[in-house]
């Protein structure tokens, strides 16, 4: 389908999204230093920035970044409303903390903690019911890519959202994160990433609506650095990034500053 490319006739209609997933890294001093870097960052007018610190530091980062243009998100959200779910964080708690974002579907949760499509759908339903915006990660492993049907894997991950999980697509950002590129230093070529983003957009145009597909932000994640982001953001269906390791480094503010539509990236 060529729909994904045609959808970019007006590229300014989708705001750029740059997320920083700190994973299980950091302590009070280092996170305060990261917050200072972010407060000093040059954030283009059309770029939204959200960082996802480890759960114990959510309130710290929210307070440190108060008054800035950087939002804070949770790396997890409970698939149930609360109660007897040891170790979880309920959507209502994020609302109470004033944390407007959550991250769902990361391959480290899928592969290392056996989180399945149905569980992801329940998490997103909880977020939707509470007005929390979600970045939902999809992506294939190297073996799945080499099988010749990588989009089939991604399609199955997307289909878990379609039955009842999502009622408000404006509260969803998709992140395409090829598992073979996460933390490996191997980055998908701009052409490979654009091809998958275009397929995702075309699929959603068919099964949801052309309007949702045209407005939905689809970002790329997988070994994004200050050296490779510029050629990726130039692709018509790449609307930003979910940055892992580089979000803990000065590279992150470079990625933010260079990702806007008017940014002079080289």
mmCIF file with all atom_site columns, C-alpha atoms in Angstrom, residues 17-20 22 38 43 48-53 58 61-62 65-66 68-74 98-101 252:
data_model
loop_
_atom_site.group_PDB
_atom_site.id
_atom_site.type_symbol
_atom_site.label_atom_id
_atom_site.label_alt_id
_atom_site.label_comp_id
_atom_site.label_asym_id
_atom_site.label_entity_id
_atom_site.label_seq_id
_atom_site.pdbx_PDB_ins_code
_atom_site.Cartn_x
_atom_site.Cartn_y
_atom_site.Cartn_z
_atom_site.occupancy
_atom_site.B_iso_or_equiv
_atom_site.pdbx_formal_charge
_atom_site.auth_seq_id
_atom_site.auth_comp_id
_atom_site.auth_asym_id
_atom_site.auth_atom_id
_atom_site.pdbx_PDB_model_num
ATOM 1  C CA . UNK A 1 17  ? 7.314  13.031 20.106 1.00 0.00 ? 17  UNK A CA 1
ATOM 2  C CA . UNK A 1 18  ? 10.640 12.343 21.825 1.00 0.00 ? 18  UNK A CA 1
ATOM 3  C CA . UNK A 1 19  ? 10.525 9.954  24.772 1.00 0.00 ? 19  UNK A CA 1
ATOM 4  C CA . UNK A 1 20  ? 13.366 8.967  27.086 1.00 0.00 ? 20  UNK A CA 1
ATOM 5  C CA . UNK A 1 22  ? 15.546 5.441  31.591 1.00 0.00 ? 22  UNK A CA 1
ATOM 6  C CA . UNK A 1 38  ? 16.498 18.897 30.194 1.00 0.00 ? 38  UNK A CA 1
ATOM 7  C CA . UNK A 1 43  ? 12.951 22.245 22.675 1.00 0.00 ? 43  UNK A CA 1
ATOM 8  C CA . UNK A 1 48  ? 6.721  16.985 22.866 1.00 0.00 ? 48  UNK A CA 1
ATOM 9  C CA . UNK A 1 49  ? 9.203  15.477 25.340 1.00 0.00 ? 49  UNK A CA 1
ATOM 10 C CA . UNK A 1 50  ? 8.374  12.798 27.927 1.00 0.00 ? 50  UNK A CA 1
ATOM 11 C CA . UNK A 1 51  ? 10.858 11.000 30.180 1.00 0.00 ? 51  UNK A CA 1
ATOM 12 C CA . UNK A 1 52  ? 10.159 7.704  31.931 1.00 0.00 ? 52  UNK A CA 1
ATOM 13 C CA . UNK A 1 53  ? 12.253 7.381  35.112 1.00 0.00 ? 53  UNK A CA 1
ATOM 14 C CA . UNK A 1 58  ? 8.473  9.623  39.442 1.00 0.00 ? 58  UNK A CA 1
ATOM 15 C CA . UNK A 1 61  ? 11.438 14.015 38.365 1.00 0.00 ? 61  UNK A CA 1
ATOM 16 C CA . UNK A 1 62  ? 7.991  15.555 38.186 1.00 0.00 ? 62  UNK A CA 1
ATOM 17 C CA . UNK A 1 65  ? 10.862 19.352 35.806 1.00 0.00 ? 65  UNK A CA 1
ATOM 18 C CA . UNK A 1 66  ? 7.952  21.483 37.053 1.00 0.00 ? 66  UNK A CA 1
ATOM 19 C CA . UNK A 1 68  ? 9.476  23.057 31.978 1.00 0.00 ? 68  UNK A CA 1
ATOM 20 C CA . UNK A 1 69  ? 8.117  21.629 28.724 1.00 0.00 ? 69  UNK A CA 1
ATOM 21 C CA . UNK A 1 70  ? 9.169  18.104 29.686 1.00 0.00 ? 70  UNK A CA 1
ATOM 22 C CA . UNK A 1 71  ? 6.501  15.683 30.929 1.00 0.00 ? 71  UNK A CA 1
ATOM 23 C CA . UNK A 1 72  ? 7.020  12.580 33.040 1.00 0.00 ? 72  UNK A CA 1
ATOM 24 C CA . UNK A 1 73  ? 5.662  9.075  32.438 1.00 0.00 ? 73  UNK A CA 1
ATOM 25 C CA . UNK A 1 74  ? 5.559  5.765  34.247 1.00 0.00 ? 74  UNK A CA 1
ATOM 26 C CA . UNK A 1 98  ? -0.147 14.083 38.216 1.00 0.00 ? 98  UNK A CA 1
ATOM 27 C CA . UNK A 1 99  ? 1.768  11.725 35.894 1.00 0.00 ? 99  UNK A CA 1
ATOM 28 C CA . UNK A 1 100 ? 0.060  11.916 32.481 1.00 0.00 ? 100 UNK A CA 1
ATOM 29 C CA . UNK A 1 101 ? 1.938  9.197  30.541 1.00 0.00 ? 101 UNK A CA 1
ATOM 30 C CA . UNK A 1 252 ? 19.343 13.285 24.391 1.00 0.00 ? 252 UNK A CA 1
#
